[in-house]
Amino acid sequence: MKKMYNDVVELLPEMIRCFNNHLMFDLLEEGDIVSFMPFEDKEVATVFVAQTNKLLADYFEVDDELCYAEDSYQDKEDNPIFFWQDYLNCFFTLRLVDEEDPDENLKGTSYGIYEVVGIAYIDEVNKRLKQRRLNGIRLEYKVKPTPMDRNKHWNRTYDKDF
């Protein structure tokens, strides 16, 4: 399989679509790389935080408060990047691959470059979602099965070129 490099910002529209529709997030395959690094562009960060806040406000039906402060993209703990990292961890087993971090400020955080080393089937995904708090937020959330889940899981998990 070919490794694909993905940035969390590029994955956001599909993650939002899957979250809103309770679908399996099946855009990634084993061996793919996902970057959960701090934002370098303030405008991109602001849009990312706003989209995450809108999604969570709609989900929890809250209009008068934000889940994440507008500058939370700078936070090393309460950051929407980590919410989405936790969300993806429900669908995949991620392994940190970029351990040599040149920035001393990032040590001890969840920032990093991760590789997808396993793909969970829908039963495992729902179990993970039920057991975990996504960045401290308890979701009463369940992925709805579709007829194509088993086929998609097979195609994404196993290399057909023997």
PDB file of C-alpha atoms in Angstrom:
ATOM      1  CA  MET A   1       0.000   0.000   0.000  1.00  0.00           C
ATOM      2  CA  LYS A   2       1.085   3.513  -0.709  1.00  0.00           C
ATOM      3  CA  LYS A   3       1.501   5.778   2.299  1.00  0.00           C
ATOM      4  CA  MET A   4      -0.493   8.982   2.080  1.00  0.00           C
ATOM      5  CA  TYR A   5       0.418  12.071   4.097  1.00  0.00           C
ATOM      6  CA  ASN A   6      -2.590  13.830   5.626  1.00  0.00           C
ATOM      7  CA  ASP A   7      -2.885  16.956   7.689  1.00  0.00           C
ATOM      8  CA  VAL A   8      -5.689  17.202  10.251  1.00  0.00           C
ATOM      9  CA  VAL A   9      -6.884  20.409   8.544  1.00  0.00           C
ATOM     10  CA  GLU A  10      -7.284  18.588   5.211  1.00  0.00           C
ATOM     11  CA  LEU A  11      -9.260  15.813   6.911  1.00  0.00           C
ATOM     12  CA  LEU A  12     -11.609  18.183   8.780  1.00  0.00           C
ATOM     13  CA  PRO A  13     -14.427  18.441   6.177  1.00  0.00           C
ATOM     14  CA  GLU A  14     -14.714  14.641   5.920  1.00  0.00           C
ATOM     15  CA  MET A  15     -14.450  14.205   9.709  1.00  0.00           C
ATOM     16  CA  ILE A  16     -17.267  16.733  10.162  1.00  0.00           C
ATOM     17  CA  ARG A  17     -19.403  14.971   7.533  1.00  0.00           C
ATOM     18  CA  CYS A  18     -18.861  11.578   9.169  1.00  0.00           C
ATOM     19  CA  PHE A  19     -19.446  12.955  12.668  1.00  0.00           C
ATOM     20  CA  ASN A  20     -22.693  14.700  11.699  1.00  0.00           C
ATOM     21  CA  ASN A  21     -24.026  11.631   9.891  1.00  0.00           C
ATOM     22  CA  HIS A  22     -22.718   9.022  12.374  1.00  0.00           C
ATOM     23  CA  LEU A  23     -20.672   7.335   9.645  1.00  0.00           C
ATOM     24  CA  MET A  24     -17.469   5.345   9.708  1.00  0.00           C
ATOM     25  CA  PHE A  25     -14.481   7.537   8.900  1.00  0.00           C
ATOM     26  CA  ASP A  26     -12.944   5.462   6.138  1.00  0.00           C
ATOM     27  CA  LEU A  27     -10.716   7.933   4.332  1.00  0.00           C
ATOM     28  CA  LEU A  28      -7.474   6.534   5.778  1.00  0.00           C
ATOM     29  CA  GLU A  29      -5.771   3.192   5.213  1.00  0.00           C
ATOM     30  CA  GLU A  30      -3.102   1.280   7.094  1.00  0.00           C
ATOM     31  CA  GLY A  31       0.254   2.912   6.576  1.00  0.00           C
ATOM     32  CA  ASP A  32      -1.160   6.400   6.017  1.00  0.00           C
ATOM     33  CA  ILE A  33       0.442   9.277   7.903  1.00  0.00           C
ATOM     34  CA  VAL A  34      -1.528  11.937   9.793  1.00  0.00           C
ATOM     35  CA  SER A  35      -0.050  15.179  11.090  1.00  0.00           C
ATOM     36  CA  PHE A  36      -1.361  16.581  14.360  1.00  0.00           C
ATOM     37  CA  MET A  37       1.035  19.501  14.569  1.00  0.00           C
ATOM     38  CA  PRO A  38       0.344  23.028  15.872  1.00  0.00           C
ATOM     39  CA  PHE A  39      -1.031  25.545  13.419  1.00  0.00           C
ATOM     40  CA  GLU A  40       1.387  27.887  11.733  1.00  0.00           C
ATOM     41  CA  ASP A  41      -1.286  30.012  10.016  1.00  0.00           C
ATOM     42  CA  LYS A  42      -3.530  31.929  12.423  1.00  0.00           C
ATOM     43  CA  GLU A  43      -6.336  32.256   9.871  1.00  0.00           C
ATOM     44  CA  VAL A  44      -6.431  28.490   9.244  1.00  0.00           C
ATOM     45  CA  ALA A  45      -6.382  27.891  13.007  1.00  0.00           C
ATOM     46  CA  THR A  46      -9.264  30.294  13.616  1.00  0.00           C
ATOM     47  CA  VAL A  47     -11.405  28.611  10.943  1.00  0.00           C
ATOM     48  CA  PHE A  48     -10.522  25.165  12.343  1.00  0.00           C
ATOM     49  CA  VAL A  49     -11.571  26.174  15.882  1.00  0.00           C
ATOM     50  CA  ALA A  50     -14.781  27.832  14.595  1.00  0.00           C
ATOM     51  CA  GLN A  51     -15.785  24.751  12.569  1.00  0.00           C
ATOM     52  CA  THR A  52     -15.113  22.460  15.539  1.00  0.00           C
ATOM     53  CA  ASN A  53     -17.098  24.733  17.855  1.00  0.00           C
ATOM     54  CA  LYS A  54     -20.028  24.835  15.409  1.00  0.00           C
ATOM     55  CA  LEU A  55     -20.049  21.051  15.093  1.00  0.00           C
ATOM     56  CA  LEU A  56     -20.034  20.532  18.868  1.00  0.00           C
ATOM     57  CA  ALA A  57     -22.577  23.320  19.486  1.00  0.00           C
ATOM     58  CA  ASP A  58     -24.929  21.722  16.964  1.00  0.00           C
ATOM     59  CA  TYR A  59     -24.376  18.270  18.436  1.00  0.00           C
ATOM     60  CA  PHE A  60     -24.961  19.365  22.045  1.00  0.00           C
ATOM     61  CA  GLU A  61     -27.593  21.931  21.019  1.00  0.00           C
ATOM     62  CA  VAL A  62     -25.741  24.734  22.791  1.00  0.00           C
ATOM     63  CA  ASP A  63     -25.923  28.248  21.421  1.00  0.00           C
ATOM     64  CA  ASP A  64     -24.570  30.473  24.175  1.00  0.00           C
ATOM     65  CA  GLU A  65     -21.092  29.100  24.880  1.00  0.00           C
ATOM     66  CA  LEU A  66     -18.080  27.807  22.985  1.00  0.00           C
ATOM     67  CA  CYS A  67     -16.543  24.401  23.589  1.00  0.00           C
ATOM     68  CA  TYR A  68     -13.132  25.828  22.681  1.00  0.00           C
ATOM     69  CA  ALA A  69     -11.915  29.380  23.182  1.00  0.00           C
ATOM     70  CA  GLU A  70     -11.013  31.226  20.006  1.00  0.00           C
ATOM     71  CA  ASP A  71      -7.317  31.013  20.882  1.00  0.00           C
ATOM     72  CA  SER A  72      -7.466  27.360  21.992  1.00  0.00           C
ATOM     73  CA  TYR A  73      -5.396  26.370  18.963  1.00  0.00           C
ATOM     74  CA  GLN A  74      -2.409  27.592  21.016  1.00  0.00           C
ATOM     75  CA  ASP A  75      -3.303  25.484  24.062  1.00  0.00           C
ATOM     76  CA  LYS A  76      -1.187  22.386  24.697  1.00  0.00           C
ATOM     77  CA  GLU A  77      -4.034  20.472  26.379  1.00  0.00           C
ATOM     78  CA  ASP A  78      -7.497  21.852  25.594  1.00  0.00           C
ATOM     79  CA  ASN A  79      -7.095  22.061  21.836  1.00  0.00           C
ATOM     80  CA  PRO A  80      -9.523  21.101  19.036  1.00  0.00           C
ATOM     81  CA  ILE A  81      -6.650  19.289  17.285  1.00  0.00           C
ATOM     82  CA  PHE A  82      -6.636  16.833  20.185  1.00  0.00           C
ATOM     83  CA  PHE A  83     -10.425  16.409  19.994  1.00  0.00           C
ATOM     84  CA  TRP A  84     -10.068  15.282  16.380  1.00  0.00           C
ATOM     85  CA  GLN A  85      -7.044  13.144  17.225  1.00  0.00           C
ATOM     86  CA  ASP A  86      -9.125  11.354  19.874  1.00  0.00           C
ATOM     87  CA  TYR A  87     -11.966  11.014  17.368  1.00  0.00           C
ATOM     88  CA  LEU A  88      -9.662   9.377  14.799  1.00  0.00           C
ATOM     89  CA  ASN A  89      -8.227   7.131  17.519  1.00  0.00           C
ATOM     90  CA  CYS A  90     -11.691   5.592  17.778  1.00  0.00           C
ATOM     91  CA  PHE A  91     -11.460   4.454  14.146  1.00  0.00           C
ATOM     92  CA  PHE A  92      -7.761   3.701  13.910  1.00  0.00           C
ATOM     93  CA  THR A  93      -4.792   2.636  15.949  1.00  0.00           C
ATOM     94  CA  LEU A  94      -2.272   5.425  15.564  1.00  0.00           C
ATOM     95  CA  ARG A  95       1.439   5.143  16.328  1.00  0.00           C
ATOM     96  CA  LEU A  96       3.711   8.136  16.833  1.00  0.00           C
ATOM     97  CA  VAL A  97       6.389   8.083  14.124  1.00  0.00           C
ATOM     98  CA  ASP A  98       8.018  11.476  14.469  1.00  0.00           C
ATOM     99  CA  GLU A  99       9.498  11.249  17.943  1.00  0.00           C
ATOM    100  CA  GLU A 100      12.463  13.482  17.280  1.00  0.00           C
ATOM    101  CA  ASP A 101      10.742  16.769  17.915  1.00  0.00           C
ATOM    102  CA  PRO A 102      12.915  19.800  17.224  1.00  0.00           C
ATOM    103  CA  ASP A 103      10.613  22.080  19.227  1.00  0.00           C
ATOM    104  CA  GLU A 104      11.192  21.745  22.969  1.00  0.00           C
ATOM    105  CA  ASN A 105       7.821  23.445  23.631  1.00  0.00           C
ATOM    106  CA  LEU A 106       5.966  20.426  22.211  1.00  0.00           C
ATOM    107  CA  LYS A 107       7.503  17.790  24.474  1.00  0.00           C
ATOM    108  CA  GLY A 108       4.926  16.100  26.677  1.00  0.00           C
ATOM    109  CA  THR A 109       2.033  17.022  24.379  1.00  0.00           C
ATOM    110  CA  SER A 110       0.029  14.920  21.902  1.00  0.00           C
ATOM    111  CA  TYR A 111       1.325  16.876  18.931  1.00  0.00           C
ATOM    112  CA  GLY A 112       3.183  14.791  16.380  1.00  0.00           C
ATOM    113  CA  ILE A 113       3.181  12.819  13.164  1.00  0.00           C
ATOM    114  CA  TYR A 114       1.275   9.531  13.456  1.00  0.00           C
ATOM    115  CA  GLU A 115       0.964   6.426  11.296  1.00  0.00           C
ATOM    116  CA  VAL A 116      -2.226   4.389  10.960  1.00  0.00           C
ATOM    117  CA  VAL A 117      -1.180   0.900  12.077  1.00  0.00           C
ATOM    118  CA  GLY A 118      -4.643  -0.609  12.472  1.00  0.00           C
ATOM    119  CA  ILE A 119      -8.218  -0.049  11.401  1.00  0.00           C
ATOM    120  CA  ALA A 120     -11.040  -0.821  13.797  1.00  0.00           C
ATOM    121  CA  TYR A 121     -14.217  -2.511  12.628  1.00  0.00           C
ATOM    122  CA  ILE A 122     -17.520  -0.784  13.446  1.00  0.00           C
ATOM    123  CA  ASP A 123     -18.176  -2.810  16.620  1.00  0.00           C
ATOM    124  CA  GLU A 124     -14.772  -1.836  17.997  1.00  0.00           C
ATOM    125  CA  VAL A 125     -15.286   1.791  16.925  1.00  0.00           C
ATOM    126  CA  ASN A 126     -18.550   2.026  18.867  1.00  0.00           C
ATOM    127  CA  LYS A 127     -16.920   0.374  21.881  1.00  0.00           C
ATOM    128  CA  ARG A 128     -14.071   2.901  21.763  1.00  0.00           C
ATOM    129  CA  LEU A 129     -16.493   5.815  21.375  1.00  0.00           C
ATOM    130  CA  LYS A 130     -18.523   4.639  24.351  1.00  0.00           C
ATOM    131  CA  GLN A 131     -15.492   4.124  26.615  1.00  0.00           C
ATOM    132  CA  ARG A 132     -13.638   7.304  25.881  1.00  0.00           C
ATOM    133  CA  ARG A 133     -14.002  10.959  26.471  1.00  0.00           C
ATOM    134  CA  LEU A 134     -12.954  12.884  23.393  1.00  0.00           C
ATOM    135  CA  ASN A 135     -10.638  15.564  24.747  1.00  0.00           C
ATOM    136  CA  GLY A 136     -12.602  15.478  28.001  1.00  0.00           C
ATOM    137  CA  ILE A 137     -16.013  15.557  26.310  1.00  0.00           C
ATOM    138  CA  ARG A 138     -18.308  12.580  26.911  1.00  0.00           C
ATOM    139  CA  LEU A 139     -20.271  11.868  23.746  1.00  0.00           C
ATOM    140  CA  GLU A 140     -23.370   9.742  23.686  1.00  0.00           C
ATOM    141  CA  TYR A 141     -22.469   8.834  20.151  1.00  0.00           C
ATOM    142  CA  LYS A 142     -22.659   5.741  17.995  1.00  0.00           C
ATOM    143  CA  VAL A 143     -21.662   5.047  14.404  1.00  0.00           C
ATOM    144  CA  LYS A 144     -24.504   3.691  12.283  1.00  0.00           C
ATOM    145  CA  PRO A 145     -23.674   0.598  10.204  1.00  0.00           C
ATOM    146  CA  THR A 146     -24.033   0.621   6.442  1.00  0.00           C
ATOM    147  CA  PRO A 147     -24.133  -2.364   4.067  1.00  0.00           C
ATOM    148  CA  MET A 148     -20.702  -1.487   2.646  1.00  0.00           C
ATOM    149  CA  ASP A 149     -18.802  -1.349   5.970  1.00  0.00           C
ATOM    150  CA  ARG A 150     -17.443  -4.898   5.821  1.00  0.00           C
ATOM    151  CA  ASN A 151     -16.289  -4.533   2.195  1.00  0.00           C
ATOM    152  CA  LYS A 152     -14.693  -1.136   2.820  1.00  0.00           C
ATOM    153  CA  HIS A 153     -12.931  -2.475   5.922  1.00  0.00           C
ATOM    154  CA  TRP A 154     -11.513  -5.387   3.938  1.00  0.00           C
ATOM    155  CA  ASN A 155     -10.337  -3.150   1.091  1.00  0.00           C
ATOM    156  CA  ARG A 156      -8.649  -0.709   3.481  1.00  0.00           C
ATOM    157  CA  THR A 157      -7.089  -3.312   5.766  1.00  0.00           C
ATOM    158  CA  TYR A 158      -5.570  -5.954   3.543  1.00  0.00           C
ATOM    159  CA  ASP A 159      -3.090  -5.527   0.735  1.00  0.00           C
ATOM    160  CA  LYS A 160      -4.428  -7.359  -2.323  1.00  0.00           C
ATOM    161  CA  ASP A 161      -1.039  -7.456  -4.095  1.00  0.00           C
ATOM    162  CA  PHE A 162       0.459 -10.645  -2.704  1.00  0.00           C
TER     163      PHE A 162
END
